[in-house]
Tab-separated table of C-alpha atoms in Angstrom:
chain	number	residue	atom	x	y	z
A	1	UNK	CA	-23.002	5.597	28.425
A	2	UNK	CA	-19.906	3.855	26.957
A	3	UNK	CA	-21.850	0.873	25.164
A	4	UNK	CA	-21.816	-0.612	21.859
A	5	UNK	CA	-24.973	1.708	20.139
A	6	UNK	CA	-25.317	0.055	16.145
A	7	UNK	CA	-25.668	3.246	13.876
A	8	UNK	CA	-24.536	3.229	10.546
A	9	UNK	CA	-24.934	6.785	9.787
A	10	UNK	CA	-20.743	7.445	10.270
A	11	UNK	CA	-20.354	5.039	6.729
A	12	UNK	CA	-22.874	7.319	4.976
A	13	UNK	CA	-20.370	10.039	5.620
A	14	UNK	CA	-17.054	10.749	4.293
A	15	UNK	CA	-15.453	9.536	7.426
A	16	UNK	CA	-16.107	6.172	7.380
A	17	UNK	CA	-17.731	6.266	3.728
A	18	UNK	CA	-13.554	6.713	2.703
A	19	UNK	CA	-12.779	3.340	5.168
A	20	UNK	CA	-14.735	0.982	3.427
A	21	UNK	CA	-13.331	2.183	0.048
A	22	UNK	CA	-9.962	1.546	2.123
A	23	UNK	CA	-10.645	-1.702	3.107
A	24	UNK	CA	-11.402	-3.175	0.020
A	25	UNK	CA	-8.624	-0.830	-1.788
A	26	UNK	CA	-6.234	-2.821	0.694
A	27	UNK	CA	-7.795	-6.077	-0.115
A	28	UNK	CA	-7.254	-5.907	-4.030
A	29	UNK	CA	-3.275	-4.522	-3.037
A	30	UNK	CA	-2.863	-7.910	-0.883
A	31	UNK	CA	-4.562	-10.011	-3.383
A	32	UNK	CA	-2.315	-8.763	-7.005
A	33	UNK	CA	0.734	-9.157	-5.015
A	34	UNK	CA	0.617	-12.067	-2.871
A	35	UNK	CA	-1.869	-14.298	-5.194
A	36	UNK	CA	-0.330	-13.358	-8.492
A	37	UNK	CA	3.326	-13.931	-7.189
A	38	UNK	CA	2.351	-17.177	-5.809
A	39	UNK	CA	0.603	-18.356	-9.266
A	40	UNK	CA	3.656	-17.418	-11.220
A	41	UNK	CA	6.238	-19.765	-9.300
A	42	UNK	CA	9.064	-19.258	-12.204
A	43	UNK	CA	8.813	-15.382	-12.071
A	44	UNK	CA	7.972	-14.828	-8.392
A	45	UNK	CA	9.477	-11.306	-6.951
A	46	UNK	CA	9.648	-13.297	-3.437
A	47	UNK	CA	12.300	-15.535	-4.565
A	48	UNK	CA	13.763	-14.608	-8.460
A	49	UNK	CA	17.179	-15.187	-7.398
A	50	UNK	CA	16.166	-18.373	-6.378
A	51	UNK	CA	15.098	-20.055	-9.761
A	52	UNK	CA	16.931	-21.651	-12.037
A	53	UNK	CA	18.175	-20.260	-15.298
A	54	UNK	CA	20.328	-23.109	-16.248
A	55	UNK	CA	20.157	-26.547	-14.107
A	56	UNK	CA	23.603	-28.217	-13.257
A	57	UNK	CA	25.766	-29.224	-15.700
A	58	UNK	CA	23.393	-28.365	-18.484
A	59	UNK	CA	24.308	-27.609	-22.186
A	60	UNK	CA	23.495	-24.877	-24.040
A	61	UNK	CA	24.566	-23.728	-27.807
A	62	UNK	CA	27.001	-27.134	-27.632
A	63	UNK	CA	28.766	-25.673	-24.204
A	64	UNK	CA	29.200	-27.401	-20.835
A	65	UNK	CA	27.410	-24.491	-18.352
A	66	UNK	CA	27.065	-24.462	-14.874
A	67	UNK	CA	24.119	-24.091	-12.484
A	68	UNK	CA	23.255	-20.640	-13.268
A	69	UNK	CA	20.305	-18.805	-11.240
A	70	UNK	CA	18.455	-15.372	-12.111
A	71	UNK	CA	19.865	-11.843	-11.025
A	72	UNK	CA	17.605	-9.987	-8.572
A	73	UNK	CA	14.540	-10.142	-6.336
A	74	UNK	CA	12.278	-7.918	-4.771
A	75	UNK	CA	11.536	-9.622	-1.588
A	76	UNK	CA	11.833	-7.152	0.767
A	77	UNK	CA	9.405	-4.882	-0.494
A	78	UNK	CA	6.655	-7.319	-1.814
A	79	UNK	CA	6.610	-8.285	1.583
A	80	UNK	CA	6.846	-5.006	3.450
A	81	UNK	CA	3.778	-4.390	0.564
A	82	UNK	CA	1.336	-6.948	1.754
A	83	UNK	CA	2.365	-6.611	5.336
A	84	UNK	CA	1.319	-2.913	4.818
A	85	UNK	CA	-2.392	-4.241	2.762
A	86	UNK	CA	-2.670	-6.437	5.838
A	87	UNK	CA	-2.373	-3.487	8.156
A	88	UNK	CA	-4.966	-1.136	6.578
A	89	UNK	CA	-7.065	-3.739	6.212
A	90	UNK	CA	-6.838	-4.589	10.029
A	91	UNK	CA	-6.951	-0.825	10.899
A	92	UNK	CA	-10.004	-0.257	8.759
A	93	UNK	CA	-12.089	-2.844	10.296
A	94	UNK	CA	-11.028	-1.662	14.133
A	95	UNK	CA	-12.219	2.003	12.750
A	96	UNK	CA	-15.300	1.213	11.144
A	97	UNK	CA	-16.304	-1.114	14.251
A	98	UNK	CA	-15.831	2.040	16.539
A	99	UNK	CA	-17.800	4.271	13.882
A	100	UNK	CA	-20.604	2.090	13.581
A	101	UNK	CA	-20.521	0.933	17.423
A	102	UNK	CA	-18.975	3.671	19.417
A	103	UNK	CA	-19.555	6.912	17.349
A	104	UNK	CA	-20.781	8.753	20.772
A	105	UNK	CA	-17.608	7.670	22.866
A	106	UNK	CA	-15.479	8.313	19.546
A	107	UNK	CA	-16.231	12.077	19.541
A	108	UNK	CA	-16.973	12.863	23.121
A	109	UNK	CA	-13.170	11.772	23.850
A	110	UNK	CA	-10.251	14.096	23.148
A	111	UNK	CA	-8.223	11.054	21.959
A	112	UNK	CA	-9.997	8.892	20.283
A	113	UNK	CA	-9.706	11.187	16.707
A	114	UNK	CA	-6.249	12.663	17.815
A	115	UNK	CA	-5.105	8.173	17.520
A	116	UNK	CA	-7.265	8.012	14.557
A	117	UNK	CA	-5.646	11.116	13.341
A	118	UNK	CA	-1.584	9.953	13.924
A	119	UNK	CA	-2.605	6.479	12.685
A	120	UNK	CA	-4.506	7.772	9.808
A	121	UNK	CA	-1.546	9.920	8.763
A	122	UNK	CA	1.206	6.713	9.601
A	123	UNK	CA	-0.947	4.593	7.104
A	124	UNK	CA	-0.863	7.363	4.197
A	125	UNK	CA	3.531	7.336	4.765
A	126	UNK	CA	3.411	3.758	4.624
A	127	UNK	CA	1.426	3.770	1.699
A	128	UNK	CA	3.486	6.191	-0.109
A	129	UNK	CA	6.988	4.524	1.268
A	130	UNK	CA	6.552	0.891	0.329
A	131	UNK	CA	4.425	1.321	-3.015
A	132	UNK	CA	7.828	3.852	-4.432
A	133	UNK	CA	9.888	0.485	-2.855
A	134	UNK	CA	7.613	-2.024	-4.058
A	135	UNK	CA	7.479	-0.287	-7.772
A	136	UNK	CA	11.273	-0.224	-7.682
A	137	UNK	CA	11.183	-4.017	-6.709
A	138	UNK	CA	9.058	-5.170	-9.674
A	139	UNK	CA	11.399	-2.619	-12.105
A	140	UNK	CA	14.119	-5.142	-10.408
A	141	UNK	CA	12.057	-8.242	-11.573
A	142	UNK	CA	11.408	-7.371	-15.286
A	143	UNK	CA	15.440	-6.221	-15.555
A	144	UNK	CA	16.181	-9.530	-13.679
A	145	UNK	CA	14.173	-11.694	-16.518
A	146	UNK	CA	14.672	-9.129	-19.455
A	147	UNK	CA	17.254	-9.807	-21.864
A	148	UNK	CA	19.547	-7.547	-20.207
A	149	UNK	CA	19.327	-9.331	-17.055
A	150	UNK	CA	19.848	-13.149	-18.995
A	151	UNK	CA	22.808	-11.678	-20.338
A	152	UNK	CA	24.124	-10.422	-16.738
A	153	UNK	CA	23.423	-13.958	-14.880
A	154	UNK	CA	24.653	-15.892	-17.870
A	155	UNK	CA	28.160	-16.153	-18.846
A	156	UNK	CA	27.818	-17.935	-22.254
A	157	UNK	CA	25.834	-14.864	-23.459
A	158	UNK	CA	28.875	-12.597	-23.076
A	159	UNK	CA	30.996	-15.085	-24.727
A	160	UNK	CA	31.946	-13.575	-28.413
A	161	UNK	CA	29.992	-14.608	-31.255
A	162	UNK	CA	26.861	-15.350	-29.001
A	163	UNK	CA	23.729	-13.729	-28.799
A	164	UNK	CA	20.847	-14.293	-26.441
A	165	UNK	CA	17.773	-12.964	-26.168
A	166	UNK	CA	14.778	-13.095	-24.463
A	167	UNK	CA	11.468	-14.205	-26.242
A	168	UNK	CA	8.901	-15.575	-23.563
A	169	UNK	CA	7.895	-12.931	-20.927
A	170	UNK	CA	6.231	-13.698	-17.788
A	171	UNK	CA	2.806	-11.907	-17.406
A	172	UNK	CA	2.838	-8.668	-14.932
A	173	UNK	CA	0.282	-7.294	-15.675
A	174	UNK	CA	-1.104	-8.116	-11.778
A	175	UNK	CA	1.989	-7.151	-9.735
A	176	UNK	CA	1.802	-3.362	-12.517
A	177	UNK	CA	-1.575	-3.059	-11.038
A	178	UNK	CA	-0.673	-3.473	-7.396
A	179	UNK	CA	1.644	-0.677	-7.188
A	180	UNK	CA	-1.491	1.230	-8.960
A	181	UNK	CA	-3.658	0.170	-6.066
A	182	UNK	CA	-0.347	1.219	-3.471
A	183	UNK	CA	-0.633	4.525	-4.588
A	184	UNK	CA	-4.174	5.071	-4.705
A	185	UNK	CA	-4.071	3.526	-1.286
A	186	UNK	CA	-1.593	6.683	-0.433
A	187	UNK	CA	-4.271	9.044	-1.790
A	188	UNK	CA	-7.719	7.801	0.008
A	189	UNK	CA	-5.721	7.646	3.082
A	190	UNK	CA	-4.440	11.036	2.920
A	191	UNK	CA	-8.197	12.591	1.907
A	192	UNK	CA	-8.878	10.567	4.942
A	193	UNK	CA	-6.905	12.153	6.955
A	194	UNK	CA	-8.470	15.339	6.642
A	195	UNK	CA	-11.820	14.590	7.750
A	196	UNK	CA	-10.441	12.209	11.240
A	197	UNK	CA	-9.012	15.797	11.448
A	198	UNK	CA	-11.776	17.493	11.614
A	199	UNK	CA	-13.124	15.099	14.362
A	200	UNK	CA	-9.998	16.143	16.237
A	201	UNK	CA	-9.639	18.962	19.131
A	202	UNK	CA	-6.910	20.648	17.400
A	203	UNK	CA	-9.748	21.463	14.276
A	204	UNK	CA	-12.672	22.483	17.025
A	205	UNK	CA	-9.936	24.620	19.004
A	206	UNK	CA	-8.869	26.564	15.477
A	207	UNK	CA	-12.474	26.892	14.724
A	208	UNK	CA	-13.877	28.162	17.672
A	209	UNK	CA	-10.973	30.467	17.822
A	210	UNK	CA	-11.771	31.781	14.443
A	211	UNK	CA	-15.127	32.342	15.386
A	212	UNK	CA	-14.622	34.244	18.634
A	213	UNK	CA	-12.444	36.613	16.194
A	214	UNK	CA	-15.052	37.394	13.641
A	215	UNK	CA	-17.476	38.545	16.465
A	216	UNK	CA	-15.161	40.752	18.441
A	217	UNK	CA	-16.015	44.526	18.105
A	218	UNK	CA	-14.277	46.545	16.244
A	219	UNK	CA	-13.209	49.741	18.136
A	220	UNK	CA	-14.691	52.821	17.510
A	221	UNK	CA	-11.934	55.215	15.895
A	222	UNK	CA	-11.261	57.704	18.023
């Protein structure tokens, strides 16, 4: 029988026990990367080199300066990082669905763990790629509105006689903990990767195999 059959003994276990946990892991990644950068419009990795430092034909310290934006943006990975979140969150769904619904087609098939297995392991890589990019990104961000970075997109502040310096930060504290939940994303998906393993052929094979060796005979010396 291949129909859907409601048990919710797979979440009690670590196998889909560790999904949930990844599913709402995945939601708080989406949710301090996309919703902080979109509440901080001035500061937003998406589109830094995109705001304004200095506004055409302003004045500062009695000088005529022109349009001047910030230096840097992390883009690429904040976006590669949420399109990841939005992945395992997708992926954890579809696998606690087929848990809960199809436990007895999951483990009477060959393939059904051996997918779970690759994508399982693809999700922990991706998890480890784009939370190293995405931390790099943000490191971008605070250089790009440090005073380091003022000094690199503004001319005037390399002018002699002229200091500038930064003294209003924007708040990061939500984008710092995202790349905390990227990582810890990494981890549960790799723990989780051991027990779709076990679910797998390839663990039953070894075991078996194992077994049949501790109960072979062991020949009489002659």
């Amino acid at each position: 029988m291949t129909g859907l059959r409601l048990n919710l003994t797979a979440v009690r276990e670590p196998l889909g026990f560790i999904k949930v946990i990844e599913w709402l892991t995945a939601i708080f990644a989406f949710g301090s990367c996309a919703f902080s950068s979109a509440a901080v419009p001035h500061y937003c990795p998406h589109r830094l080199n995109r705001v304004l430092l200095v506004e055409r034909n302003g004045t500062l310290c009695n000088r005529s300066v022109g349009e001047t934006h910030l230096i840097g943006s992390g883009v690429s990975s904040a976006e590669f990082f949420v399109a990841t979140a939005i992945l395992a969150f997708l992926y954890s769904m579809v696998a606690l669905f087929a848990y809960t619904g199809y436990m007895h087609v999951y483990r009477d098939s060959a393939y059904g763990p051996m997918l779970d297995f690759a994508g399982t392991m693809i999700l922990a890589v991706l998890w480890l790629a784009i939370s190293s990019a995405w931390a790099k990104g943000l490191q971008n961000v605070k250089l790009g509105t440090s005073t380091v970075g003022i000094r690199t997109s503004l001319a005037l502040c390399r002018e002699e006689g002229l200091t500038c310096e930064v003294t209003q930060f924007a708040n990061m504290r939500t984008l710092n903990v995202s790349v905390v939940f990227g990582y810890l994303n990494m981890l549960l998906w790799a723990c989780n990767a051991w027990f779709v393993y076990k679910e797998t052929v390839w663990h039953s094979q070894k075991y078996a195999g194992q077994e049949r060796a501790g109960r072979e005979p062991v020949p009489t010396p002659i």
